[in-house]
Structure formats: structure tokens, C-alpha cells
Amino acid sequence: MSYLSRIDRAFSDAPVLPLSENGRYVIFSDCHRGIGTSNDNFLKNQHLYFAALNYYYQHSFCYIELGDGDELWENRSFSAIQNIHSNVFWLLSLFYEEHRLFMLFGNHDIAKKDFHPFSDCCFHEGLRLKDCVTGQELYLTHGHQADFFNSTLWRLSCFLVRYLWKPLEQFGVLDPTSAAKNYKVKNKTERRLQEWTKIHKKILITGHTHRPVLGSKDSLYFNTGSCVHPRCITCIELVHRELSLVKWTLSTKPDRTLFVAREVLAGPVGLDDLLKYS
């Protein structure tokens, strides 16, 4: 199966959510929550993420996670991840109780398609947002479908990550098959995702490569980035039919006290400007 067919398949039975003029969505991906060890890449940004999550809860956003939320290639036990990051799952449960939580699976947490951390909360491969003004749709998925080794051969990739690359990471050796760590793989994956948008003339929002991208009329490809950057986390906000790329980071006030800062990196880009090219 070609990468284009794999991406198409992700949306074949994807649920559809309404996008109204007053709709508020925040889209995260690639949190890679772990078990609190030195391999837990989420650990260094857990406070940034919790502060951001609390902000979006208080401001009535719906939360969408595009996969790889939990690191289930390096770790076997999801319950161990829940225990370590119990505050995060508590806050996510508040979104869930108010029907504001929508979760997809990626390659690193593909196992979640077979179980439900919250009762009746299903993990899907794709999601569509239907614009109530134009009737057109935005397409959301993790993005690993464009990467043969991490989609078709995901079981082999999981085995290598768990038993080879995870131990070697302690010595600074990076996984050469990872789109997040290998620039050649990253660029190839992004070119394929961009190709899908050109063929279908649809807005595509993904994660997987960890490189944040805000689309434009010249490219309808968007990427949320990740929550495992060295000093920040990134996401995409969709508010009043406008998309913005946002960074959360630690900053200082003039009196040298620290605070968690929200910074708009790019945008907003209006859907009306984008959809007329789709």
C-alpha cells in the first residue's frame, strides 16, 4: 500500500466534529509521556504542559491530541505512565467529562486503539473538522502513515526502539529511523504529507515529525510540533476559524520571577483565506 493510500485510509471512517464560528480547539501531538525515568522526554516539560492544559480548560477549548501522547514503544505499561503523570490525566479527565476531549493514536501509542484510558473514549486514526460556514473539512491525523518504517513495519520499529535505541539513547545514539531525530527522514515524511495536500487540495494537520509548521495558501500542510522540545512545547490553536501556531515556554519578569509564557509564533491564518485554495 502506498503512503497516499495509507493517509486516505486514516480518514475512511474518521469521526466528524463541527467547526463553528465560535469554535475553540487546541491541537497537540507527540507528548511522549513516559514513566519518569531518564528516557522520559516529556518529564522536562511536564509543568509547561500542565500550565497550558489548564489554560485551555479554563478558556473552554476542546482538546485534540494527534497521537504519540504516551510512549508505549519504550514502555510496556500504560498504567505506570498514568501513575507518574496522574495530574495530567486528572486534567484530561475534566475535558473528557465535558465532552471536550478527542484523541488519536500515532505509531508510538498505536496500542491505544485496542483499549480505552477513559470509559467510552475511543482512539481513532483520523479526525475531520467540518467548517459550518463553507461545509469544507480539515483533516487531522498523526502523520506516521507517510513513513513506511513507522507505519507498515511499526512492530519491527517498536522492537528496535524498546531493545536497541532506548538503551543506546543513554550514550547519545539517536534512532536513525525516527522522523523526529533524523533530518532526512523528517524531510521525506513532510514532503509526502505536503504531496497529499496538493493532490487532494485539503488542509492536513499532523504531528509525528516534531517540526512545527503553520500552513499558508501555498501549502495546506500544518504540523503541531511536539511537547518534547528542549525548552518549550508547541501546539496549534483554532479559534473563530483562525489557526495560530503557539509556543509555551518558561520566561522571566523584570523582578526575576519565573512564569509560564504563551507566545504566538505564527498566524493567525483565516480559514477563508485557506479554503478558497482547496
GROMACS .gro file of C-alpha atoms in nm:
model
  278
    1MET     CA    1   0.000   0.000   0.000
    2SER     CA    2   0.135   0.343  -0.095
    3TYR     CA    3   0.178   0.622   0.158
    4LEU     CA    4  -0.103   0.817  -0.012
    5SER     CA    5  -0.337   0.520   0.035
    6ARG     CA    6  -0.233   0.486   0.399
    7ILE     CA    7  -0.318   0.852   0.462
    8ASP     CA    8  -0.650   0.814   0.278
    9ARG     CA    9  -0.733   0.508   0.490
   10ALA     CA   10  -0.690   0.710   0.810
   11PHE     CA   11  -0.992   0.917   0.710
   12SER     CA   12  -1.210   0.641   0.566
   13ASP     CA   13  -1.417   0.609   0.885
   14ALA     CA   14  -1.290   0.912   1.076
   15PRO     CA   15  -1.540   1.086   1.305
   16VAL     CA   16  -1.650   1.436   1.205
   17LEU     CA   17  -1.664   1.727   1.451
   18PRO     CA   18  -1.840   2.057   1.381
   19LEU     CA   19  -1.634   2.374   1.350
   20SER     CA   20  -1.850   2.679   1.415
   21GLU     CA   21  -1.755   3.045   1.402
   22ASN     CA   22  -1.723   3.039   1.781
   23GLY     CA   23  -1.543   2.703   1.794
   24ARG     CA   24  -1.227   2.675   2.004
   25TYR     CA   25  -0.991   2.381   1.952
   26VAL     CA   26  -0.634   2.330   2.068
   27ILE     CA   27  -0.435   2.061   1.888
   28PHE     CA   28  -0.137   1.889   2.050
   29SER     CA   29   0.072   1.593   1.939
   30ASP     CA   30   0.376   1.393   2.042
   31CYS     CA   31   0.373   1.441   2.418
   32HIS     CA   32   0.553   1.106   2.461
   33ARG     CA   33   0.456   1.080   2.827
   34GLY     CA   34   0.681   0.823   2.992
   35ILE     CA   35   0.739   0.662   3.331
   36GLY     CA   36   0.956   0.929   3.492
   37THR     CA   37   1.296   0.779   3.409
   38SER     CA   38   1.581   0.948   3.222
   39ASN     CA   39   1.421   0.826   2.898
   40ASP     CA   40   1.100   1.016   2.973
   41ASN     CA   41   1.137   1.304   2.726
   42PHE     CA   42   0.811   1.459   2.845
   43LEU     CA   43   0.932   1.496   3.203
   44LYS     CA   44   1.131   1.817   3.147
   45ASN     CA   45   0.826   1.994   3.004
   46GLN     CA   46   0.555   1.849   3.228
   47HIS     CA   47   0.497   2.180   3.410
   48LEU     CA   48   0.472   2.376   3.084
   49TYR     CA   49   0.223   2.124   2.950
   50PHE     CA   50   0.012   2.124   3.267
   51ALA     CA   51   0.001   2.505   3.271
   52ALA     CA   52  -0.101   2.512   2.904
   53LEU     CA   53  -0.362   2.241   2.956
   54ASN     CA   54  -0.510   2.432   3.249
   55TYR     CA   55  -0.525   2.749   3.038
   56TYR     CA   56  -0.715   2.572   2.761
   57TYR     CA   57  -0.952   2.411   3.008
   58GLN     CA   58  -1.029   2.744   3.174
   59HIS     CA   59  -1.082   2.911   2.835
   60SER     CA   60  -1.332   2.648   2.713
   61PHE     CA   61  -1.119   2.489   2.440
   62CYS     CA   62  -1.177   2.139   2.309
   63TYR     CA   63  -0.856   1.934   2.336
   64ILE     CA   64  -0.739   1.725   2.040
   65GLU     CA   65  -0.432   1.500   2.067
   66LEU     CA   66  -0.296   1.369   1.736
   67GLY     CA   67  -0.117   1.063   1.869
   68ASP     CA   68   0.207   0.963   2.042
   69GLY     CA   69   0.061   1.108   2.358
   70ASP     CA   70   0.209   0.821   2.557
   71GLU     CA   71   0.540   0.645   2.495
   72LEU     CA   72   0.428   0.284   2.456
   73TRP     CA   73   0.719   0.170   2.243
   74GLU     CA   74   0.979   0.224   2.513
   75ASN     CA   75   0.737   0.128   2.792
   76ARG     CA   76   0.502  -0.168   2.819
   77SER     CA   77   0.276  -0.041   3.097
   78PHE     CA   78   0.025   0.235   3.031
   79SER     CA   79  -0.082   0.227   3.396
   80ALA     CA   80   0.274   0.318   3.500
   81ILE     CA   81   0.256   0.626   3.276
   82GLN     CA   82  -0.081   0.718   3.427
   83ASN     CA   83   0.058   0.688   3.779
   84ILE     CA   84   0.364   0.904   3.710
   85HIS     CA   85   0.167   1.175   3.529
   86SER     CA   86  -0.153   1.144   3.732
   87ASN     CA   87  -0.204   1.522   3.743
   88VAL     CA   88  -0.210   1.536   3.363
   89PHE     CA   89  -0.461   1.253   3.333
   90TRP     CA   90  -0.675   1.412   3.603
   91LEU     CA   91  -0.694   1.733   3.398
   92LEU     CA   92  -0.758   1.540   3.077
   93SER     CA   93  -1.043   1.363   3.255
   94LEU     CA   94  -1.207   1.702   3.316
   95PHE     CA   95  -1.203   1.768   2.941
   96TYR     CA   96  -1.346   1.421   2.887
   97GLU     CA   97  -1.628   1.468   3.137
   98GLU     CA   98  -1.735   1.782   2.949
   99HIS     CA   99  -1.711   1.610   2.607
  100ARG     CA  100  -1.414   1.826   2.510
  101LEU     CA  101  -1.153   1.550   2.466
  102PHE     CA  102  -1.069   1.389   2.130
  103MET     CA  103  -0.775   1.150   2.098
  104LEU     CA  104  -0.600   0.990   1.803
  105PHE     CA  105  -0.328   0.726   1.810
  106GLY     CA  106   0.012   0.751   1.647
  107ASN     CA  107   0.282   0.494   1.588
  108HIS     CA  108   0.427   0.511   1.942
  109ASP     CA  109   0.086   0.458   2.103
  110ILE     CA  110  -0.088   0.253   1.835
  111ALA     CA  111  -0.173   0.002   2.110
  112LYS     CA  112  -0.431   0.250   2.239
  113LYS     CA  113  -0.666   0.170   1.953
  114ASP     CA  114  -0.745  -0.151   2.144
  115PHE     CA  115  -0.807  -0.009   2.492
  116HIS     CA  116  -0.968   0.297   2.649
  117PRO     CA  117  -0.799   0.500   2.927
  118PHE     CA  118  -1.136   0.669   2.982
  119SER     CA  119  -1.458   0.471   2.956
  120ASP     CA  120  -1.616   0.502   2.610
  121CYS     CA  121  -1.325   0.717   2.486
  122CYS     CA  122  -1.218   0.563   2.155
  123PHE     CA  123  -0.887   0.638   1.987
  124HIS     CA  124  -0.911   0.690   1.612
  125GLU     CA  125  -0.653   0.709   1.334
  126GLY     CA  126  -0.804   1.021   1.181
  127LEU     CA  127  -1.041   1.305   1.258
  128ARG     CA  128  -1.223   1.558   1.040
  129LEU     CA  129  -1.339   1.905   1.137
  130LYS     CA  130  -1.629   2.026   0.923
  131ASP     CA  131  -1.646   2.401   0.877
  132CYS     CA  132  -2.004   2.510   0.940
  133VAL     CA  133  -1.961   2.816   0.717
  134THR     CA  134  -1.826   2.657   0.397
  135GLY     CA  135  -1.903   2.289   0.456
  136GLN     CA  136  -1.542   2.200   0.378
  137GLU     CA  137  -1.332   1.982   0.606
  138LEU     CA  138  -0.994   1.991   0.780
  139TYR     CA  139  -0.816   1.656   0.805
  140LEU     CA  140  -0.626   1.559   1.121
  141THR     CA  141  -0.406   1.254   1.175
  142HIS     CA  142  -0.072   1.169   1.334
  143GLY     CA  143   0.130   1.161   1.012
  144HIS     CA  144   0.321   0.834   1.053
  145GLN     CA  145   0.125   0.696   0.757
  146ALA     CA  146   0.373   0.876   0.529
  147ASP     CA  147   0.660   0.686   0.692
  148PHE     CA  148   0.680   0.320   0.579
  149PHE     CA  149   0.907   0.203   0.861
  150ASN     CA  150   0.685   0.357   1.130
  151SER     CA  151   0.352   0.250   0.981
  152THR     CA  152   0.365  -0.076   0.787
  153LEU     CA  153   0.667  -0.202   0.984
  154TRP     CA  154   0.565  -0.049   1.316
  155ARG     CA  155   0.605  -0.376   1.510
  156LEU     CA  156   0.967  -0.405   1.398
  157SER     CA  157   1.025  -0.038   1.478
  158CYS     CA  158   0.874  -0.086   1.824
  159PHE     CA  159   1.102  -0.383   1.892
  160LEU     CA  160   1.412  -0.189   1.786
  161VAL     CA  161   1.319   0.117   1.990
  162ARG     CA  162   1.248  -0.085   2.305
  163TYR     CA  163   1.551  -0.312   2.296
  164LEU     CA  164   1.812  -0.125   2.090
  165TRP     CA  165   1.762   0.250   2.054
  166LYS     CA  166   1.630   0.311   2.407
  167PRO     CA  167   1.948   0.172   2.575
  168LEU     CA  168   2.172   0.344   2.319
  169GLU     CA  169   2.000   0.678   2.379
  170GLN     CA  170   2.173   0.684   2.718
  171PHE     CA  171   2.500   0.717   2.526
  172GLY     CA  172   2.378   0.982   2.284
  173VAL     CA  173   2.299   0.748   1.993
  174LEU     CA  174   1.979   0.857   1.815
  175ASP     CA  175   1.731   0.634   1.634
  176PRO     CA  176   1.813   0.676   1.260
  177THR     CA  177   1.462   0.562   1.157
  178SER     CA  178   1.285   0.832   1.359
  179ALA     CA  179   1.129   1.121   1.166
  180ALA     CA  180   1.176   1.332   1.478
  181LYS     CA  181   1.551   1.264   1.510
  182ASN     CA  182   1.672   1.203   1.153
  183TYR     CA  183   1.651   1.510   0.927
  184LYS     CA  184   1.647   1.309   0.605
  185VAL     CA  185   1.355   1.101   0.728
  186LYS     CA  186   1.185   1.414   0.862
  187ASN     CA  187   1.215   1.599   0.530
  188LYS     CA  188   1.100   1.297   0.329
  189THR     CA  189   0.797   1.246   0.552
  190GLU     CA  190   0.699   1.613   0.532
  191ARG     CA  191   0.731   1.616   0.152
  192ARG     CA  192   0.493   1.321   0.136
  193LEU     CA  193   0.240   1.486   0.366
  194GLN     CA  194   0.260   1.804   0.159
  195GLU     CA  195   0.209   1.597  -0.156
  196TRP     CA  196  -0.116   1.460  -0.013
  197THR     CA  197  -0.246   1.815   0.041
  198LYS     CA  198  -0.156   1.913  -0.315
  199ILE     CA  199  -0.333   1.612  -0.464
  200HIS     CA  200  -0.647   1.639  -0.250
  201LYS     CA  201  -0.643   2.019  -0.205
  202LYS     CA  202  -0.732   1.972   0.161
  203ILE     CA  203  -0.596   2.116   0.485
  204LEU     CA  204  -0.393   1.849   0.666
  205ILE     CA  205  -0.284   1.887   1.030
  206THR     CA  206  -0.038   1.631   1.168
  207GLY     CA  207   0.239   1.571   1.421
  208HIS     CA  208   0.500   1.291   1.401
  209THR     CA  209   0.800   1.491   1.273
  210HIS     CA  210   0.805   1.723   1.578
  211ARG     CA  211   0.872   2.022   1.349
  212PRO     CA  212   0.603   2.291   1.394
  213VAL     CA  213   0.459   2.432   1.071
  214LEU     CA  214   0.179   2.681   1.008
  215GLY     CA  215   0.033   2.635   0.663
  216SER     CA  216  -0.050   2.902   0.408
  217LYS     CA  217  -0.222   2.943   0.072
  218ASP     CA  218   0.092   2.795  -0.084
  219SER     CA  219   0.093   2.487   0.140
  220LEU     CA  220  -0.208   2.346   0.323
  221TYR     CA  221   0.015   2.129   0.544
  222PHE     CA  222   0.022   2.209   0.918
  223ASN     CA  223   0.222   2.047   1.199
  224THR     CA  224   0.166   2.097   1.571
  225GLY     CA  225   0.528   2.029   1.665
  226SER     CA  226   0.566   1.842   1.994
  227CYS     CA  227   0.583   1.862   2.372
  228VAL     CA  228   0.942   1.735   2.392
  229HIS     CA  229   1.136   2.032   2.254
  230PRO     CA  230   1.437   2.125   2.471
  231ARG     CA  231   1.281   2.436   2.632
  232CYS     CA  232   0.923   2.461   2.511
  233ILE     CA  233   0.611   2.289   2.386
  234THR     CA  234   0.415   2.384   2.075
  235CYS     CA  235   0.057   2.343   1.957
  236ILE     CA  236  -0.197   2.481   1.712
  237GLU     CA  237  -0.494   2.686   1.826
  238LEU     CA  238  -0.809   2.703   1.614
  239VAL     CA  239  -1.023   2.994   1.734
  240HIS     CA  240  -1.301   3.174   1.544
  241ARG     CA  241  -1.198   2.986   1.227
  242GLU     CA  242  -0.839   3.108   1.252
  243LEU     CA  243  -0.527   2.892   1.303
  244SER     CA  244  -0.226   3.002   1.509
  245LEU     CA  245   0.099   2.827   1.596
  246VAL     CA  246   0.165   2.873   1.968
  247LYS     CA  247   0.463   2.811   2.194
  248TRP     CA  248   0.459   2.768   2.572
  249THR     CA  249   0.787   2.830   2.749
  250LEU     CA  250   0.943   2.946   3.075
  251SER     CA  251   1.010   3.320   3.091
  252THR     CA  252   1.112   3.582   3.348
  253LYS     CA  253   0.958   3.904   3.474
  254PRO     CA  254   1.164   4.221   3.544
  255ASP     CA  255   1.181   4.119   3.911
  256ARG     CA  256   1.341   3.788   3.801
  257THR     CA  257   1.044   3.571   3.897
  258LEU     CA  258   0.962   3.287   3.659
  259PHE     CA  259   0.634   3.230   3.481
  260VAL     CA  260   0.493   3.012   3.203
  261ALA     CA  261   0.451   3.226   2.891
  262ARG     CA  262   0.224   3.175   2.591
  263GLU     CA  263   0.371   3.309   2.266
  264VAL     CA  264   0.212   3.314   1.921
  265LEU     CA  265   0.487   3.203   1.681
  266ALA     CA  266   0.288   3.244   1.359
  267GLY     CA  267  -0.059   3.340   1.249
  268PRO     CA  268  -0.342   3.369   1.278
  269VAL     CA  269  -0.433   3.234   0.935
  270GLY     CA  270  -0.800   3.254   0.846
  271LEU     CA  271  -0.982   2.951   0.710
  272ASP     CA  272  -1.149   3.166   0.445
  273ASP     CA  273  -0.806   3.250   0.302
  274LEU     CA  274  -0.704   2.883   0.303
  275LEU     CA  275  -1.022   2.710   0.194
  276LYS     CA  276  -1.057   2.909  -0.126
  277TYR     CA  277  -0.742   2.729  -0.243
  278SER     CA  278  -0.881   2.386  -0.150
   0.00000   0.00000   0.00000
